[in-house]
Amino acid sequence: MKTSETLIATLREVPAEAVISSHQLMLRAGLIRKLGNGLFAYFPLGLRAFRKVENIIREEMDAIGALECRPPVVVPGELWRESGRWETMGAGMLTIKNRDDEELVVSPTAEEAFTALVRDELNSYKQLPLTLYQINTKYRDEIRPRYGVMRGREFTMKDAYSFHATAESLDKTYLAMEKAYKRIFKRLGLSVIPVSADSGAMGGSGSEEFMVESAVGDDTLILCPGCGYAANTEKAACAPDAPVDKHGNPQQPAVSEIEKVPCPGVETIAQMEEFFKMPAQQFIKVLIYKVYNSELDLRAAPGGMTFKRVAENDGIPHYPESFFAVAIRGDLDVNEAKLAAVLKASEVELACEDDVIGFSGAPHGFVGPVGLTKLPLLADNSVMTATENGSFEIHVHDTVTGGGQADVDNMHVEPGRDFVPFMTADVRTVVAGDKCPHCGAEFYSKKGNELGHIFKLGYKYSRSMNVSYLDENGKQQVPVMGCYGIGVDRALASIIEEHHDKDGIVWPMSAAPYQVVVVPVKYEGAMKETADTVYEALCRNGIEVLLDDRNERPGVKFKDMDLIGIPVRIVVGEKTLPNVEIKIRAESDVRLVPAGDAADVAAGIVRTALSVLNQ
């Protein structure tokens, strides 16, 4: 390709709207242009790089036996009502109606579409396991799209869905996907950190994210320097603490009865520390949450509690709306993603003040676990842990809690003696400095962006959407599912985030829009003849090459090619003929080689670089 036949749309100034390097460089190098808020068009150079990423993903999916499909982007809303996500997906889902007044969804994800497609085709266990995938457009109506294609409203994803007769079969595909993902990211030149993750709105059990470190990352990674444990903060667990009293001694069980202490205006933990002259670790705070679409079986909740529920699915009621109290140590924060997962809910949010008072008898800041009888209480493991024999292991003794009425706190509250929770679970937010549950080392944290995510969905969609097959005994069974996604645009932007310098993009060979650029100082006379000869030899050699035949000053051409980031540059100048200069973009050295050897030398550089990435 010659530059006169393509679109070189480089910018000298950094666009004011662009904050991160990939956004700045994709605009400056002429890879993308903004059409609207969160909506971007790929220009020819950008699309070539995008296709490289897409094709590497496709090759690795095909290599593990996944089959490519292409469902429509706009799908019937009734499928989302079947799965139960029409009400729970939230404002990020773009819904529309057609001229027949039918509800449609512009796909933010495709579990429903693929489940419906397989439902209509699946008959026998002999068809399983089955893995289907697409590389297709998605739309999520982000409140605040930012960072260019890193978080746009319209984007492209590879998403795969697997269907299995057994959990063991799902495990096998899950591991194959994990290996394929690691290979994809290696081929793209990306350094990824696999971490345990929350399944979020997708549901399911096992879940792993593939993250790249980023100063502006949306996720916080919790990492162990000792054993390599890594998790998203929404999933991370830590070793239990051994809280001490205000004198630094291990806390002892309370021997005194509960004492009510008037403390008007003492609402926050910081205010309690000052008022009681005690560390936050010796307090228990109770928060009340509104819980949406919980599938937790609440029939065993303490007597007198009523919950709005709908038809049971496999004997487990579904609760569109319920409330839970959460007791946690005073110095810790509730992780709402963990809480939603524990409660098998689509979403949780702090209850409004009226609901807090209605359920607890006290305003926010004075809610306590003692005498809380109108809603179930979940105690975080920082407070107490249920044991197999039905008792509790107590982690905080002789505590101070809200008193269950305005401007009153309770002293000498002893968990297990003065209150018993409906359930215990790990719902705390783990932070740097907490201890690894596996080796005891102190965690550190990094910011990161998610590139890929793999889930064991279980039966969430196959049951709700009535998918079945006949097993070897002729009995009807429900398949277990897996889901596996990679953001193509985000992967492309992440390559640039990891591979750039002050002059522009430094593409890994696998993702570069062109592998080699031939730059004649002037496209005339002997320089033109030599440049054309080298260019044609590279084309014959199967190398993706760009010939800069523009009538521009050499400095402009060099700056543009550094900005665009083409890995190998061959400069044809009058002063060096019959030799030409070969420079690798990531290196400072320049080599002089005979013009007749230039194509072979450059082709060797390209193939060696690809070989290293593909190992």
PDB file of C-alpha atoms in Angstrom, residues 337-467:
ATOM      1  CA  ALA A 337     -20.285  -6.988  44.935  1.00  0.00           C
ATOM      2  CA  LYS A 338     -19.427  -9.697  47.468  1.00  0.00           C
ATOM      3  CA  LEU A 339     -22.683  -9.078  49.323  1.00  0.00           C
ATOM      4  CA  ALA A 340     -24.743  -9.392  46.130  1.00  0.00           C
ATOM      5  CA  ALA A 341     -22.950 -12.643  45.299  1.00  0.00           C
ATOM      6  CA  VAL A 342     -23.530 -14.099  48.785  1.00  0.00           C
ATOM      7  CA  LEU A 343     -27.210 -13.160  48.666  1.00  0.00           C
ATOM      8  CA  LYS A 344     -27.503 -14.434  45.078  1.00  0.00           C
ATOM      9  CA  ALA A 345     -28.912 -11.052  44.146  1.00  0.00           C
ATOM     10  CA  SER A 346     -28.754  -8.997  40.971  1.00  0.00           C
ATOM     11  CA  GLU A 347     -28.045  -5.806  42.912  1.00  0.00           C
ATOM     12  CA  VAL A 348     -27.820  -4.377  46.426  1.00  0.00           C
ATOM     13  CA  GLU A 349     -27.992  -0.790  47.608  1.00  0.00           C
ATOM     14  CA  LEU A 350     -28.079   0.963  50.947  1.00  0.00           C
ATOM     15  CA  ALA A 351     -31.637   1.368  52.210  1.00  0.00           C
ATOM     16  CA  CYS A 352     -33.169   4.810  52.513  1.00  0.00           C
ATOM     17  CA  GLU A 353     -33.500   6.402  55.953  1.00  0.00           C
ATOM     18  CA  ASP A 354     -37.227   5.654  56.211  1.00  0.00           C
ATOM     19  CA  ASP A 355     -36.627   1.950  55.588  1.00  0.00           C
ATOM     20  CA  VAL A 356     -33.687   1.905  58.012  1.00  0.00           C
ATOM     21  CA  ILE A 357     -35.862   3.361  60.794  1.00  0.00           C
ATOM     22  CA  GLY A 358     -38.786   1.113  59.877  1.00  0.00           C
ATOM     23  CA  PHE A 359     -36.752  -2.074  60.166  1.00  0.00           C
ATOM     24  CA  SER A 360     -34.416  -1.170  63.036  1.00  0.00           C
ATOM     25  CA  GLY A 361     -36.171   1.503  65.079  1.00  0.00           C
ATOM     26  CA  ALA A 362     -33.112   3.730  64.761  1.00  0.00           C
ATOM     27  CA  PRO A 363     -31.722   6.176  62.228  1.00  0.00           C
ATOM     28  CA  HIS A 364     -28.569   5.401  60.281  1.00  0.00           C
ATOM     29  CA  GLY A 365     -25.584   5.512  62.647  1.00  0.00           C
ATOM     30  CA  PHE A 366     -27.452   4.001  65.597  1.00  0.00           C
ATOM     31  CA  VAL A 367     -28.590   0.681  64.082  1.00  0.00           C
ATOM     32  CA  GLY A 368     -27.407  -2.287  66.139  1.00  0.00           C
ATOM     33  CA  PRO A 369     -27.608  -6.079  65.904  1.00  0.00           C
ATOM     34  CA  VAL A 370     -29.278  -6.597  69.299  1.00  0.00           C
ATOM     35  CA  GLY A 371     -33.044  -6.994  69.060  1.00  0.00           C
ATOM     36  CA  LEU A 372     -33.046  -6.708  65.275  1.00  0.00           C
ATOM     37  CA  THR A 373     -36.025  -8.958  64.503  1.00  0.00           C
ATOM     38  CA  LYS A 374     -37.708  -7.513  61.431  1.00  0.00           C
ATOM     39  CA  LEU A 375     -35.125  -8.585  58.860  1.00  0.00           C
ATOM     40  CA  PRO A 376     -32.364 -11.196  58.583  1.00  0.00           C
ATOM     41  CA  LEU A 377     -28.873 -10.298  59.802  1.00  0.00           C
ATOM     42  CA  LEU A 378     -25.728 -11.278  57.953  1.00  0.00           C
ATOM     43  CA  ALA A 379     -22.560 -11.085  60.044  1.00  0.00           C
ATOM     44  CA  ASP A 380     -19.295 -10.575  58.231  1.00  0.00           C
ATOM     45  CA  ASN A 381     -16.525 -13.025  59.104  1.00  0.00           C
ATOM     46  CA  SER A 382     -14.699 -10.148  60.799  1.00  0.00           C
ATOM     47  CA  VAL A 383     -17.394 -10.371  63.511  1.00  0.00           C
ATOM     48  CA  MET A 384     -18.084 -14.096  63.709  1.00  0.00           C
ATOM     49  CA  THR A 385     -17.991 -17.236  61.585  1.00  0.00           C
ATOM     50  CA  ALA A 386     -20.449 -20.116  61.599  1.00  0.00           C
ATOM     51  CA  THR A 387     -18.852 -23.515  62.198  1.00  0.00           C
ATOM     52  CA  GLU A 388     -19.898 -26.904  60.867  1.00  0.00           C
ATOM     53  CA  ASN A 389     -21.402 -27.970  64.200  1.00  0.00           C
ATOM     54  CA  GLY A 390     -23.770 -24.995  64.249  1.00  0.00           C
ATOM     55  CA  SER A 391     -21.857 -22.839  66.719  1.00  0.00           C
ATOM     56  CA  PHE A 392     -19.892 -19.661  66.032  1.00  0.00           C
ATOM     57  CA  GLU A 393     -16.255 -18.690  66.150  1.00  0.00           C
ATOM     58  CA  ILE A 394     -16.271 -15.153  67.590  1.00  0.00           C
ATOM     59  CA  HIS A 395     -13.700 -12.661  66.251  1.00  0.00           C
ATOM     60  CA  VAL A 396     -14.720  -9.478  68.102  1.00  0.00           C
ATOM     61  CA  HIS A 397     -15.478  -9.410  71.826  1.00  0.00           C
ATOM     62  CA  ASP A 398     -16.956  -6.911  74.266  1.00  0.00           C
ATOM     63  CA  THR A 399     -17.957  -4.548  71.505  1.00  0.00           C
ATOM     64  CA  VAL A 400     -19.785  -1.265  71.084  1.00  0.00           C
ATOM     65  CA  THR A 401     -22.712  -1.170  68.645  1.00  0.00           C
ATOM     66  CA  GLY A 402     -25.651   1.017  67.756  1.00  0.00           C
ATOM     67  CA  GLY A 403     -28.322   0.922  70.438  1.00  0.00           C
ATOM     68  CA  GLY A 404     -31.351   0.444  68.218  1.00  0.00           C
ATOM     69  CA  GLN A 405     -32.694   3.922  69.004  1.00  0.00           C
ATOM     70  CA  ALA A 406     -31.649   7.458  68.185  1.00  0.00           C
ATOM     71  CA  ASP A 407     -28.633   8.861  70.052  1.00  0.00           C
ATOM     72  CA  VAL A 408     -27.943   5.641  72.000  1.00  0.00           C
ATOM     73  CA  ASP A 409     -25.168   3.065  71.661  1.00  0.00           C
ATOM     74  CA  ASN A 410     -24.759  -0.285  73.382  1.00  0.00           C
ATOM     75  CA  MET A 411     -21.579  -1.193  75.272  1.00  0.00           C
ATOM     76  CA  HIS A 412     -20.405  -4.705  76.244  1.00  0.00           C
ATOM     77  CA  VAL A 413     -22.194  -6.394  73.329  1.00  0.00           C
ATOM     78  CA  GLU A 414     -20.980  -9.974  72.909  1.00  0.00           C
ATOM     79  CA  PRO A 415     -21.649 -11.678  69.536  1.00  0.00           C
ATOM     80  CA  GLY A 416     -23.279 -15.075  69.992  1.00  0.00           C
ATOM     81  CA  ARG A 417     -24.542 -14.137  73.440  1.00  0.00           C
ATOM     82  CA  ASP A 418     -26.497 -10.996  72.629  1.00  0.00           C
ATOM     83  CA  PHE A 419     -27.303 -11.626  68.977  1.00  0.00           C
ATOM     84  CA  VAL A 420     -27.222 -14.538  66.552  1.00  0.00           C
ATOM     85  CA  PRO A 421     -27.095 -13.849  62.799  1.00  0.00           C
ATOM     86  CA  PHE A 422     -29.170 -15.559  60.134  1.00  0.00           C
ATOM     87  CA  MET A 423     -25.909 -16.301  58.300  1.00  0.00           C
ATOM     88  CA  THR A 424     -22.211 -15.416  58.232  1.00  0.00           C
ATOM     89  CA  ALA A 425     -20.109 -14.702  55.155  1.00  0.00           C
ATOM     90  CA  ASP A 426     -17.067 -12.834  53.860  1.00  0.00           C
ATOM     91  CA  VAL A 427     -18.363  -9.474  52.630  1.00  0.00           C
ATOM     92  CA  ARG A 428     -15.514  -7.167  53.666  1.00  0.00           C
ATOM     93  CA  THR A 429     -13.499  -5.093  51.213  1.00  0.00           C
ATOM     94  CA  VAL A 430      -9.920  -6.325  51.229  1.00  0.00           C
ATOM     95  CA  VAL A 431      -7.237  -3.628  50.977  1.00  0.00           C
ATOM     96  CA  ALA A 432      -3.467  -3.390  50.718  1.00  0.00           C
ATOM     97  CA  GLY A 433      -1.913  -4.356  54.036  1.00  0.00           C
ATOM     98  CA  ASP A 434      -4.404  -7.145  54.760  1.00  0.00           C
ATOM     99  CA  LYS A 435      -2.889 -10.622  55.038  1.00  0.00           C
ATOM    100  CA  CYS A 436      -2.979 -13.323  52.366  1.00  0.00           C
ATOM    101  CA  PRO A 437      -5.219 -16.246  53.421  1.00  0.00           C
ATOM    102  CA  HIS A 438      -2.781 -18.712  51.845  1.00  0.00           C
ATOM    103  CA  CYS A 439       0.678 -17.602  52.988  1.00  0.00           C
ATOM    104  CA  GLY A 440       0.126 -14.729  55.423  1.00  0.00           C
ATOM    105  CA  ALA A 441       2.111 -12.138  53.441  1.00  0.00           C
ATOM    106  CA  GLU A 442       0.819  -8.563  53.278  1.00  0.00           C
ATOM    107  CA  PHE A 443      -1.167  -7.705  50.170  1.00  0.00           C
ATOM    108  CA  TYR A 444      -0.300  -4.823  47.864  1.00  0.00           C
ATOM    109  CA  SER A 445      -2.637  -3.340  45.273  1.00  0.00           C
ATOM    110  CA  LYS A 446      -2.583  -2.045  41.706  1.00  0.00           C
ATOM    111  CA  LYS A 447      -5.101  -0.402  39.421  1.00  0.00           C
ATOM    112  CA  GLY A 448      -6.051  -2.399  36.367  1.00  0.00           C
ATOM    113  CA  ASN A 449      -8.395  -2.710  33.402  1.00  0.00           C
ATOM    114  CA  GLU A 450     -10.189  -5.888  32.470  1.00  0.00           C
ATOM    115  CA  LEU A 451      -9.389  -7.307  29.025  1.00  0.00           C
ATOM    116  CA  GLY A 452     -11.070 -10.669  29.309  1.00  0.00           C
ATOM    117  CA  HIS A 453     -13.334 -12.549  31.676  1.00  0.00           C
ATOM    118  CA  ILE A 454     -14.277 -16.225  31.840  1.00  0.00           C
ATOM    119  CA  PHE A 455     -17.277 -17.518  33.833  1.00  0.00           C
ATOM    120  CA  LYS A 456     -18.809 -20.778  34.873  1.00  0.00           C
ATOM    121  CA  LEU A 457     -22.415 -19.719  34.438  1.00  0.00           C
ATOM    122  CA  GLY A 458     -23.918 -22.942  35.763  1.00  0.00           C
ATOM    123  CA  TYR A 459     -27.649 -23.248  35.117  1.00  0.00           C
ATOM    124  CA  LYS A 460     -28.629 -19.575  35.426  1.00  0.00           C
ATOM    125  CA  TYR A 461     -29.712 -19.175  31.788  1.00  0.00           C
ATOM    126  CA  SER A 462     -30.354 -22.741  30.692  1.00  0.00           C
ATOM    127  CA  ARG A 463     -32.935 -23.214  33.473  1.00  0.00           C
ATOM    128  CA  SER A 464     -34.621 -19.820  33.256  1.00  0.00           C
ATOM    129  CA  MET A 465     -34.891 -20.172  29.470  1.00  0.00           C
ATOM    130  CA  ASN A 466     -35.933 -23.853  29.529  1.00  0.00           C
ATOM    131  CA  VAL A 467     -33.065 -25.461  27.612  1.00  0.00           C
TER     132      VAL A 467
END
